[in-house]
mmCIF file of C-alpha atoms in Angstrom:
data_model
loop_
_atom_site.group_PDB
_atom_site.id
_atom_site.type_symbol
_atom_site.label_atom_id
_atom_site.label_comp_id
_atom_site.label_asym_id
_atom_site.label_seq_id
_atom_site.Cartn_x
_atom_site.Cartn_y
_atom_site.Cartn_z
ATOM 1 C CA MET A 1 0.062 -0.060 -0.010
ATOM 2 C CA GLN A 2 1.440 3.431 -0.924
ATOM 3 C CA ILE A 3 1.504 6.041 1.677
ATOM 4 C CA PRO A 4 3.104 9.088 0.169
ATOM 5 C CA GLU A 5 2.633 11.510 2.872
ATOM 6 C CA PRO A 6 4.502 13.224 4.446
ATOM 7 C CA THR A 7 7.881 14.037 2.862
ATOM 8 C CA VAL A 8 11.031 13.399 4.901
ATOM 9 C CA THR A 9 14.311 15.109 4.119
ATOM 10 C CA GLY A 10 17.763 15.320 5.742
ATOM 11 C CA THR A 11 17.822 19.222 5.630
ATOM 12 C CA ASP A 12 15.658 22.261 6.183
ATOM 13 C CA PRO A 13 13.425 22.411 2.995
ATOM 14 C CA ILE A 14 12.026 25.858 3.562
ATOM 15 C CA PRO A 15 12.711 28.337 0.699
ATOM 16 C CA ALA A 16 14.956 31.303 1.535
ATOM 17 C CA PRO A 17 12.981 34.448 2.485
ATOM 18 C CA ALA A 18 12.630 37.226 0.250
ATOM 19 C CA ASN A 19 13.414 39.841 2.790
ATOM 20 C CA PRO A 20 15.814 38.081 5.288
ATOM 21 C CA ILE A 21 16.754 39.337 8.798
ATOM 22 C CA PRO A 22 20.586 39.825 8.678
ATOM 23 C CA THR A 23 22.609 37.181 10.326
ATOM 24 C CA PRO A 24 24.501 38.851 13.320
ATOM 25 C CA SER A 25 28.305 38.273 13.400
ATOM 26 C CA ALA A 26 27.836 37.919 17.223
ATOM 27 C CA THR A 27 27.522 34.535 18.804
ATOM 28 C CA PRO A 28 23.994 33.901 19.805
ATOM 29 C CA PRO A 29 22.906 32.890 23.229
ATOM 30 C CA ASP A 30 22.791 29.130 23.779
ATOM 31 C CA VAL A 31 19.175 28.489 24.568
ATOM 32 C CA VAL A 32 18.272 25.414 26.658
ATOM 33 C CA ARG A 33 14.494 25.391 26.333
ATOM 34 C CA CYS A 34 11.292 27.485 26.555
ATOM 35 C CA ALA A 35 10.940 28.134 30.142
ATOM 36 C CA TYR A 36 8.049 30.457 30.999
ATOM 37 C CA LEU A 37 5.556 32.790 29.461
ATOM 38 C CA GLU A 38 4.344 36.025 31.180
ATOM 39 C CA LEU A 39 0.724 36.557 30.366
ATOM 40 C CA VAL A 40 -1.269 39.606 31.005
ATOM 41 C CA VAL A 41 -4.921 38.693 32.150
ATOM 42 C CA THR A 42 -7.726 41.189 32.841
ATOM 43 C CA ASP A 43 -9.198 39.362 35.812
ATOM 44 C CA LEU A 44 -6.716 37.702 38.053
ATOM 45 C CA SER A 45 -9.130 35.811 40.135
ATOM 46 C CA ALA A 46 -10.947 34.427 37.131
ATOM 47 C CA SER A 47 -7.623 33.346 35.590
ATOM 48 C CA ARG A 48 -6.465 31.709 38.872
ATOM 49 C CA ALA A 49 -9.678 29.678 38.919
ATOM 50 C CA PHE A 50 -8.876 28.466 35.460
ATOM 51 C CA TYR A 51 -5.285 27.725 35.766
ATOM 52 C CA VAL A 52 -5.301 26.396 39.354
ATOM 53 C CA ASP A 53 -8.580 25.051 40.316
ATOM 54 C CA VAL A 54 -9.302 23.520 36.802
ATOM 55 C CA LEU A 55 -6.174 22.734 35.157
ATOM 56 C CA GLY A 56 -4.279 21.991 38.357
ATOM 57 C CA LEU A 57 -1.072 24.218 37.951
ATOM 58 C CA VAL A 58 0.809 24.726 41.073
ATOM 59 C CA VAL A 59 0.979 28.093 42.851
ATOM 60 C CA THR A 60 4.647 29.006 43.613
ATOM 61 C CA GLU A 61 3.953 32.493 44.795
ATOM 62 C CA GLU A 62 1.245 35.082 44.394
ATOM 63 C CA ASP A 63 0.075 38.451 45.455
ATOM 64 C CA GLU A 64 -2.770 40.632 44.571
ATOM 65 C CA HIS A 65 -1.282 41.533 41.107
ATOM 66 C CA HIS A 66 0.699 38.398 40.125
ATOM 67 C CA ILE A 67 0.557 34.631 40.218
ATOM 68 C CA SER A 68 3.620 32.463 39.619
ATOM 69 C CA LEU A 69 2.710 28.878 38.427
ATOM 70 C CA ARG A 70 4.525 25.773 37.738
ATOM 71 C CA SER A 71 3.873 22.169 36.539
ATOM 72 C CA PHE A 72 4.448 19.056 38.641
ATOM 73 C CA GLU A 73 7.942 18.276 37.294
ATOM 74 C CA GLU A 74 9.345 21.764 37.074
ATOM 75 C CA PHE A 75 12.015 22.723 39.665
ATOM 76 C CA ILE A 76 12.592 26.309 38.610
ATOM 77 C CA HIS A 77 10.264 28.972 40.164
ATOM 78 C CA HIS A 78 7.514 29.088 37.375
ATOM 79 C CA ASN A 79 6.440 28.099 33.986
ATOM 80 C CA LEU A 80 3.682 30.779 33.685
ATOM 81 C CA VAL A 81 3.277 34.100 35.217
ATOM 82 C CA LEU A 82 -0.274 35.795 35.304
ATOM 83 C CA ARG A 83 -0.178 39.497 35.701
ATOM 84 C CA GLU A 84 -3.201 41.543 35.875
ATOM 85 C CA GLY A 85 -3.495 44.416 33.481
ATOM 86 C CA PRO A 86 -5.834 46.405 31.095
ATOM 87 C CA VAL A 87 -5.167 44.516 27.836
ATOM 88 C CA ALA A 88 -4.947 40.578 27.680
ATOM 89 C CA ALA A 89 -1.524 39.950 25.985
ATOM 90 C CA ALA A 90 1.609 38.162 26.225
ATOM 91 C CA ALA A 91 4.349 40.084 27.750
ATOM 92 C CA ALA A 92 7.408 37.794 27.496
ATOM 93 C CA PHE A 93 8.291 34.469 25.910
ATOM 94 C CA ALA A 94 11.172 33.451 28.234
ATOM 95 C CA TYR A 95 13.931 30.981 27.451
ATOM 96 C CA ARG A 96 16.504 29.685 29.837
ATOM 97 C CA VAL A 97 20.091 29.873 28.584
ATOM 98 C CA ARG A 98 23.001 27.554 29.419
ATOM 99 C CA THR A 99 25.353 29.890 31.225
ATOM 100 C CA PRO A 100 25.312 33.452 32.754
ATOM 101 C CA GLU A 101 27.676 34.458 29.907
ATOM 102 C CA ASP A 102 24.940 33.621 27.503
ATOM 103 C CA LEU A 103 23.211 36.858 28.714
ATOM 104 C CA ASP A 104 26.153 38.965 27.486
ATOM 105 C CA ARG A 105 25.773 37.129 24.147
ATOM 106 C CA ALA A 106 22.034 37.813 23.884
ATOM 107 C CA VAL A 107 22.805 41.479 24.277
ATOM 108 C CA GLU A 108 25.463 41.508 21.632
ATOM 109 C CA PHE A 109 23.190 39.362 19.253
ATOM 110 C CA TYR A 110 20.309 41.698 19.547
ATOM 111 C CA THR A 111 22.143 44.875 19.692
ATOM 112 C CA GLU A 112 23.747 44.052 16.383
ATOM 113 C CA LEU A 113 20.218 43.453 15.007
ATOM 114 C CA GLY A 114 19.372 46.952 16.103
ATOM 115 C CA CYS A 115 16.561 45.682 18.449
ATOM 116 C CA ARG A 116 15.576 47.247 21.760
ATOM 117 C CA VAL A 117 17.402 45.457 24.513
ATOM 118 C CA GLU A 118 16.708 45.837 28.203
ATOM 119 C CA ARG A 119 18.776 44.025 30.962
ATOM 120 C CA ARG A 120 17.713 43.753 34.718
ATOM 121 C CA PRO A 121 20.163 42.135 37.017
ATOM 122 C CA GLY A 122 17.320 41.489 39.495
ATOM 123 C CA GLY A 123 15.107 40.069 36.901
ATOM 124 C CA PHE A 124 11.736 41.019 35.572
ATOM 125 C CA THR A 125 9.681 38.475 37.455
ATOM 126 C CA LYS A 126 9.855 37.042 40.953
ATOM 127 C CA GLY A 127 12.119 34.039 41.140
ATOM 128 C CA VAL A 128 14.185 34.922 38.126
ATOM 129 C CA GLY A 129 17.583 36.553 38.355
ATOM 130 C CA ASP A 130 19.605 38.551 35.828
ATOM 131 C CA SER A 131 17.524 38.703 32.627
ATOM 132 C CA VAL A 132 17.478 40.214 29.158
ATOM 133 C CA ARG A 133 14.471 41.258 27.411
ATOM 134 C CA VAL A 134 14.457 42.325 23.806
ATOM 135 C CA GLU A 135 11.875 43.240 21.148
ATOM 136 C CA ASP A 136 12.854 40.775 18.582
ATOM 137 C CA PRO A 137 13.020 41.487 14.792
ATOM 138 C CA LEU A 138 9.567 39.897 14.349
ATOM 139 C CA GLY A 139 8.207 42.131 17.064
ATOM 140 C CA PHE A 140 8.012 39.530 19.880
ATOM 141 C CA PRO A 141 9.045 40.123 23.424
ATOM 142 C CA TYR A 142 11.753 37.615 24.185
ATOM 143 C CA GLU A 143 13.487 37.039 27.546
ATOM 144 C CA PHE A 144 16.756 35.197 28.271
ATOM 145 C CA PHE A 145 17.719 34.295 31.722
ATOM 146 C CA HIS A 146 19.993 31.639 33.452
ATOM 147 C CA ASP A 147 19.838 32.408 37.271
ATOM 148 C CA VAL A 148 16.675 31.239 38.965
ATOM 149 C CA GLU A 149 15.272 30.282 42.236
ATOM 150 C CA HIS A 150 14.875 26.590 42.740
ATOM 151 C CA VAL A 151 11.670 25.252 44.232
ATOM 152 C CA GLU A 152 10.403 21.717 45.180
ATOM 153 C CA ARG A 153 9.912 19.433 42.064
ATOM 154 C CA LEU A 154 6.726 17.625 42.730
ATOM 155 C CA ALA A 155 7.462 14.648 40.468
ATOM 156 C CA TRP A 156 7.265 12.266 43.403
ATOM 157 C CA ARG A 157 4.304 13.849 45.136
ATOM 158 C CA TYR A 158 1.688 11.519 43.859
ATOM 159 C CA ASP A 159 -0.672 12.434 46.829
ATOM 160 C CA LEU A 160 -0.982 15.977 44.849
ATOM 161 C CA TYR A 161 -1.557 14.456 41.538
ATOM 162 C CA THR A 162 -5.004 14.843 39.799
ATOM 163 C CA PRO A 163 -6.098 12.558 36.985
ATOM 164 C CA GLY A 164 -5.278 15.381 34.523
ATOM 165 C CA ALA A 165 -1.933 16.216 36.020
ATOM 166 C CA ILE A 166 0.173 18.720 33.835
ATOM 167 C CA VAL A 167 3.803 17.864 34.267
ATOM 168 C CA ARG A 168 5.848 20.176 31.938
ATOM 169 C CA LEU A 169 5.892 23.273 29.821
ATOM 170 C CA ASP A 170 6.443 22.070 26.268
ATOM 171 C CA HIS A 171 6.429 24.902 23.876
ATOM 172 C CA PHE A 172 5.038 28.304 22.457
ATOM 173 C CA ASN A 173 3.327 28.859 19.140
ATOM 174 C CA GLN A 174 3.771 32.432 17.636
ATOM 175 C CA VAL A 175 1.917 33.823 14.754
ATOM 176 C CA THR A 176 3.860 35.742 12.072
ATOM 177 C CA PRO A 177 3.143 36.959 8.526
ATOM 178 C CA ASP A 178 6.278 35.583 6.992
ATOM 179 C CA VAL A 179 7.204 32.137 8.060
ATOM 180 C CA PRO A 180 10.408 31.676 6.015
ATOM 181 C CA ARG A 181 11.743 35.051 7.409
ATOM 182 C CA ALA A 182 11.062 33.944 10.971
ATOM 183 C CA VAL A 183 12.527 30.434 10.467
ATOM 184 C CA LYS A 184 15.826 31.920 9.049
ATOM 185 C CA TYR A 185 16.155 34.264 12.085
ATOM 186 C CA MET A 186 15.375 31.539 14.537
ATOM 187 C CA GLU A 187 17.913 29.278 12.829
ATOM 188 C CA ASP A 188 20.513 32.148 13.478
ATOM 189 C CA LEU A 189 19.442 31.973 17.046
ATOM 190 C CA GLY A 190 20.351 28.328 17.117
ATOM 191 C CA PHE A 191 16.905 26.633 16.680
ATOM 192 C CA ARG A 192 16.373 23.807 14.147
ATOM 193 C CA VAL A 193 13.444 22.871 12.097
ATOM 194 C CA THR A 194 11.782 19.416 12.885
ATOM 195 C CA GLU A 195 8.547 19.854 10.749
ATOM 196 C CA ASP A 196 6.881 22.267 8.393
ATOM 197 C CA ILE A 197 3.786 22.591 6.270
ATOM 198 C CA GLN A 198 4.106 23.727 2.612
ATOM 199 C CA ASP A 199 2.298 23.634 -0.780
ATOM 200 C CA GLU A 200 3.757 22.466 -4.170
ATOM 201 C CA ALA A 201 4.728 26.181 -4.856
ATOM 202 C CA GLY A 202 6.875 26.241 -1.822
ATOM 203 C CA THR A 203 4.614 28.585 0.198
ATOM 204 C CA THR A 204 5.422 27.918 3.882
ATOM 205 C CA TYR A 205 2.322 27.980 6.120
ATOM 206 C CA ALA A 206 4.066 26.790 9.476
ATOM 207 C CA ALA A 207 7.236 25.536 10.863
ATOM 208 C CA TRP A 208 8.205 23.692 14.093
ATOM 209 C CA MET A 209 11.423 24.558 15.722
ATOM 210 C CA ARG A 210 13.343 23.132 18.660
ATOM 211 C CA ARG A 211 16.313 23.551 21.134
ATOM 212 C CA LYS A 212 15.324 20.603 23.547
ATOM 213 C CA ALA A 213 15.229 17.309 21.995
ATOM 214 C CA THR A 214 11.487 17.222 21.213
ATOM 215 C CA VAL A 215 9.580 18.444 18.133
ATOM 216 C CA HIS A 216 9.492 22.080 19.346
ATOM 217 C CA ASP A 217 10.200 24.763 21.815
ATOM 218 C CA THR A 218 8.343 27.167 19.484
ATOM 219 C CA ALA A 219 6.443 27.087 16.247
ATOM 220 C CA MET A 220 6.055 29.729 13.603
ATOM 221 C CA THR A 221 2.506 29.837 12.322
ATOM 222 C CA GLY A 222 1.647 31.889 9.188
ATOM 223 C CA GLY A 223 -0.884 34.587 9.993
ATOM 224 C CA ASP A 224 -1.447 38.274 10.964
ATOM 225 C CA GLY A 225 1.209 38.953 13.570
ATOM 226 C CA PRO A 226 3.152 39.206 15.836
ATOM 227 C CA ARG A 227 0.731 37.419 18.145
ATOM 228 C CA LEU A 228 0.643 34.400 20.576
ATOM 229 C CA HIS A 229 -1.097 31.552 19.117
ATOM 230 C CA HIS A 230 -0.866 29.403 22.216
ATOM 231 C CA ILE A 231 1.243 28.061 25.113
ATOM 232 C CA ALA A 232 1.491 24.326 25.486
ATOM 233 C CA PHE A 233 1.785 22.194 28.661
ATOM 234 C CA SER A 234 2.588 18.309 28.683
ATOM 235 C CA THR A 235 0.834 15.451 30.417
ATOM 236 C CA HIS A 236 2.246 12.027 30.732
ATOM 237 C CA GLU A 237 -0.571 10.010 28.810
ATOM 238 C CA LYS A 238 -3.609 10.502 26.540
ATOM 239 C CA HIS A 239 -5.833 9.627 29.508
ATOM 240 C CA ASN A 240 -4.794 12.721 31.385
ATOM 241 C CA ILE A 241 -6.021 14.855 28.406
ATOM 242 C CA ILE A 242 -9.353 12.834 28.468
ATOM 243 C CA ALA A 243 -9.604 13.309 32.178
ATOM 244 C CA ILE A 244 -9.393 17.078 31.670
ATOM 245 C CA CYS A 245 -12.210 17.006 29.168
ATOM 246 C CA ASP A 246 -14.359 14.941 31.651
ATOM 247 C CA LYS A 247 -13.689 17.426 34.523
ATOM 248 C CA LEU A 248 -14.546 20.344 32.169
ATOM 249 C CA GLY A 249 -17.754 18.753 31.234
ATOM 250 C CA ALA A 250 -18.512 17.819 34.975
ATOM 251 C CA LEU A 251 -18.038 21.557 35.710
ATOM 252 C CA ARG A 252 -20.199 22.634 32.831
ATOM 253 C CA MET A 253 -17.189 24.246 31.235
ATOM 254 C CA SER A 254 -17.283 22.504 28.023
ATOM 255 C CA ASP A 255 -17.466 25.733 26.154
ATOM 256 C CA VAL A 256 -13.714 26.382 26.891
ATOM 257 C CA ILE A 257 -12.872 23.471 24.793
ATOM 258 C CA GLU A 258 -11.952 24.999 21.281
ATOM 259 C CA ARG A 259 -10.642 21.945 19.462
ATOM 260 C CA GLY A 260 -9.963 18.255 20.242
ATOM 261 C CA PRO A 261 -9.027 15.893 21.910
ATOM 262 C CA GLY A 262 -7.348 14.473 19.042
ATOM 263 C CA ARG A 263 -4.071 13.479 17.580
ATOM 264 C CA HIS A 264 -1.857 15.725 15.394
ATOM 265 C CA GLY A 265 -0.125 14.485 12.173
ATOM 266 C CA VAL A 266 2.484 17.166 12.702
ATOM 267 C CA SER A 267 4.515 16.296 15.798
ATOM 268 C CA ASN A 268 2.342 13.014 16.286
ATOM 269 C CA ALA A 269 1.181 14.389 19.638
ATOM 270 C CA PHE A 270 -2.260 13.932 21.335
ATOM 271 C CA TYR A 271 -3.725 17.422 21.929
ATOM 272 C CA LEU A 272 -6.597 19.497 23.227
ATOM 273 C CA TYR A 273 -7.032 23.188 22.857
ATOM 274 C CA LEU A 274 -8.703 25.244 25.446
ATOM 275 C CA ARG A 275 -9.562 29.004 25.880
ATOM 276 C CA ASP A 276 -8.704 30.907 29.141
ATOM 277 C CA PRO A 277 -11.244 33.556 30.604
ATOM 278 C CA ASP A 278 -9.361 36.117 28.273
ATOM 279 C CA GLY A 279 -9.333 34.135 25.278
ATOM 280 C CA HIS A 280 -5.807 33.074 25.637
ATOM 281 C CA ARG A 281 -5.200 29.610 24.032
ATOM 282 C CA VAL A 282 -3.659 26.837 25.953
ATOM 283 C CA GLU A 283 -2.859 23.448 24.422
ATOM 284 C CA ILE A 284 -2.479 20.365 26.519
ATOM 285 C CA TYR A 285 -0.099 18.014 24.734
ATOM 286 C CA THR A 286 1.475 14.604 24.978
ATOM 287 C CA GLN A 287 3.485 11.843 23.164
ATOM 288 C CA ASP A 288 5.618 13.628 20.578
ATOM 289 C CA TYR A 289 8.961 12.176 19.664
ATOM 290 C CA TYR A 290 12.661 12.533 20.165
ATOM 291 C CA THR A 291 14.593 14.780 17.688
ATOM 292 C CA GLY A 292 17.961 15.191 19.452
ATOM 293 C CA ASP A 293 20.277 13.433 16.898
ATOM 294 C CA PRO A 294 22.300 15.809 14.890
ATOM 295 C CA ASP A 295 20.949 14.409 11.533
ATOM 296 C CA ASN A 296 17.332 14.271 12.835
ATOM 297 C CA PRO A 297 15.278 14.420 9.586
ATOM 298 C CA VAL A 298 12.733 17.284 8.693
ATOM 299 C CA VAL A 299 9.246 16.186 8.050
ATOM 300 C CA THR A 300 7.228 18.268 5.402
ATOM 301 C CA TRP A 301 3.494 18.040 5.212
ATOM 302 C CA ASP A 302 1.407 19.105 2.096
ATOM 303 C CA VAL A 303 -1.014 21.983 3.203
ATOM 304 C CA HIS A 304 -3.788 20.078 1.508
ATOM 305 C CA ASP A 305 -3.373 16.820 3.598
ATOM 306 C CA ASN A 306 -6.368 16.941 5.904
ATOM 307 C CA GLN A 307 -4.285 14.713 8.385
ATOM 308 C CA ARG A 308 -1.592 17.242 9.012
ATOM 309 C CA ARG A 309 -3.367 19.083 11.737
ATOM 310 C CA ASP A 310 -5.489 16.181 12.886
ATOM 311 C CA TRP A 311 -4.365 12.662 12.292
ATOM 312 C CA TRP A 312 -8.019 11.579 12.193
ATOM 313 C CA GLY A 313 -8.988 13.957 9.488
ATOM 314 C CA ASN A 314 -11.284 15.919 12.011
ATOM 315 C CA PRO A 315 -12.126 19.524 11.060
ATOM 316 C CA VAL A 316 -10.076 22.554 12.293
ATOM 317 C CA VAL A 317 -12.407 25.285 13.591
ATOM 318 C CA PRO A 318 -11.926 28.537 11.963
ATOM 319 C CA SER A 319 -11.189 30.334 15.238
ATOM 320 C CA TRP A 320 -8.019 28.120 15.548
ATOM 321 C CA TYR A 321 -6.746 29.810 12.440
ATOM 322 C CA THR A 322 -7.935 33.432 12.848
ATOM 323 C CA GLU A 323 -7.763 34.239 16.504
ATOM 324 C CA ALA A 324 -4.542 34.728 18.777
ATOM 325 C CA SER A 325 -3.611 37.015 21.584
ATOM 326 C CA LEU A 326 -1.739 40.260 21.191
ATOM 327 C CA VAL A 327 1.862 40.743 22.223
ATOM 328 C CA LEU A 328 3.468 43.717 23.985
ATOM 329 C CA ASP A 329 6.455 45.702 23.500
ATOM 330 C CA LEU A 330 8.979 46.455 26.420
ATOM 331 C CA ASP A 331 6.883 49.385 27.701
ATOM 332 C CA GLY A 332 3.743 47.320 27.887
ATOM 333 C CA ASN A 333 1.994 48.437 24.903
ATOM 334 C CA PRO A 334 0.374 46.160 22.240
ATOM 335 C CA GLN A 335 2.451 45.637 19.237
ATOM 336 C CA PRO A 336 0.750 46.547 15.919
ATOM 337 C CA VAL A 337 -0.413 43.465 13.988
ATOM 338 C CA VAL A 338 0.825 43.186 10.419
ATOM 339 C CA ALA A 339 -1.317 41.292 7.800
ATOM 340 C CA ARG A 340 0.040 38.143 6.190
ATOM 341 C CA THR A 341 0.209 38.692 2.447
ATOM 342 C CA ASP A 342 1.117 34.892 1.563
ATOM 343 C CA GLU A 343 -1.721 32.629 0.982
ATOM 344 C CA SER A 344 -3.696 31.691 4.220
ATOM 345 C CA GLU A 345 -3.835 27.942 5.374
ATOM 346 C CA MET A 346 -7.431 28.266 6.305
ATOM 347 C CA GLU A 347 -8.366 29.764 2.866
ATOM 348 C CA VAL A 348 -6.477 27.146 0.748
ATOM 349 C CA THR A 349 -7.853 24.246 2.720
ATOM 350 C CA ILE A 350 -11.334 25.176 4.146
ATOM 351 C CA GLY A 351 -12.284 28.313 2.161
ATOM 352 C CA ALA A 352 -14.842 28.562 -0.715
ATOM 353 C CA ASP A 353 -12.340 27.019 -3.205
ATOM 354 C CA GLY A 354 -10.186 25.250 -0.847
ATOM 355 C CA PHE A 355 -9.773 21.473 -0.531
ATOM 356 C CA SER A 356 -8.078 18.861 1.626
ATOM 357 C CA TYR A 357 -7.389 15.225 0.768
ATOM 358 C CA THR A 358 -7.061 12.033 2.715
ATOM 359 C CA ARG A 359 -5.449 10.173 -0.117
ATOM 360 C CA LYS A 360 -3.740 12.284 -2.733
ATOM 361 C CA ASP A 361 -4.915 11.980 -6.346
ATOM 362 C CA ASP A 362 -7.739 9.767 -5.303
ATOM 363 C CA GLU A 363 -10.427 11.888 -6.652
ATOM 364 C CA GLN A 364 -13.352 9.508 -6.019
ATOM 365 C CA ARG A 365 -13.039 9.118 -2.255
ATOM 366 C CA GLY A 366 -9.815 10.346 -1.057
ATOM 367 C CA PHE A 367 -10.618 14.214 -0.511
ATOM 368 C CA LYS A 368 -13.067 16.361 1.125
ATOM 369 C CA LEU A 369 -14.315 19.619 -0.206
ATOM 370 C CA GLY A 370 -13.193 22.493 1.951
ATOM 371 C CA ASN A 371 -16.795 23.356 3.188
ATOM 372 C CA THR A 372 -17.318 19.855 4.512
ATOM 373 C CA LEU A 373 -14.471 20.161 6.918
#
């Protein structure tokens, strides 16, 4: 039986950008992993109820304006900071770097790029030391840090576990108009592509990029941006995600489920997408695969393959393609959103003229018209 999808290659197959960001001569900081997201919410008590009471994230520290949260297997101070403010938005995508000297490298790297750079020896959030924040060339607020307060890792505290226990921060997903331009810049920063979505013309709709040895620490999704598409937390097993769905149903909160549960083609992971009280999107994620070998192959999916986003071919709701959270500059103001000019993944697959297929070139039964998805 011929199964032609997806395509596997030995190197990054994404076309070179038409308007690349220059590659700095400075050595980039050595990023270890995505570590935390600072998220601005408009009602701290409502957000606390969602992230703590419903999802079960652990409160490390809180006051009347901030809550620092972590997952069960985390030993650094937090994976998520909720900060109350007037506009719901992402304030910082934070990456841990390998050494304190990598903060100097971050300053040099982004200064050469002409980006706004701010460094605080005392950190920007409680529990994190010397840190560098930048407005990166794509308009995203990135943070780099090494020094951090250690807290109790709760991996062995099974008395505290719930059926839907969230154990790790896995990745961010960012929305940006020009995916090849974003990929080239992230490769200069030391990230590697693991998977991507393209069409026959080479238009790139999304790319998954990693530093740790999983499918991604962040993904670049084509769309109007810069915006935050979602933050993703991992569970150990599929049944943990199903337990979260059952809990939401029992609480009469099924309306917060935007998409899933299901299995992705891209990343091979089991997933669930939720929306918090401000509409920030949260993915619960499990069972992707190891990517740490130096010759790890790149997987390219056809944008019309209806199993790329959901392995079972289930529909992707339009809001998943169109809605995302604003991001802030270093002064706390929302960054302007720039429209994508390349083709839209939603329009080419589920728009009036779009299509998706199950079996390529099987015109009788192997495809679904876009408006039936």
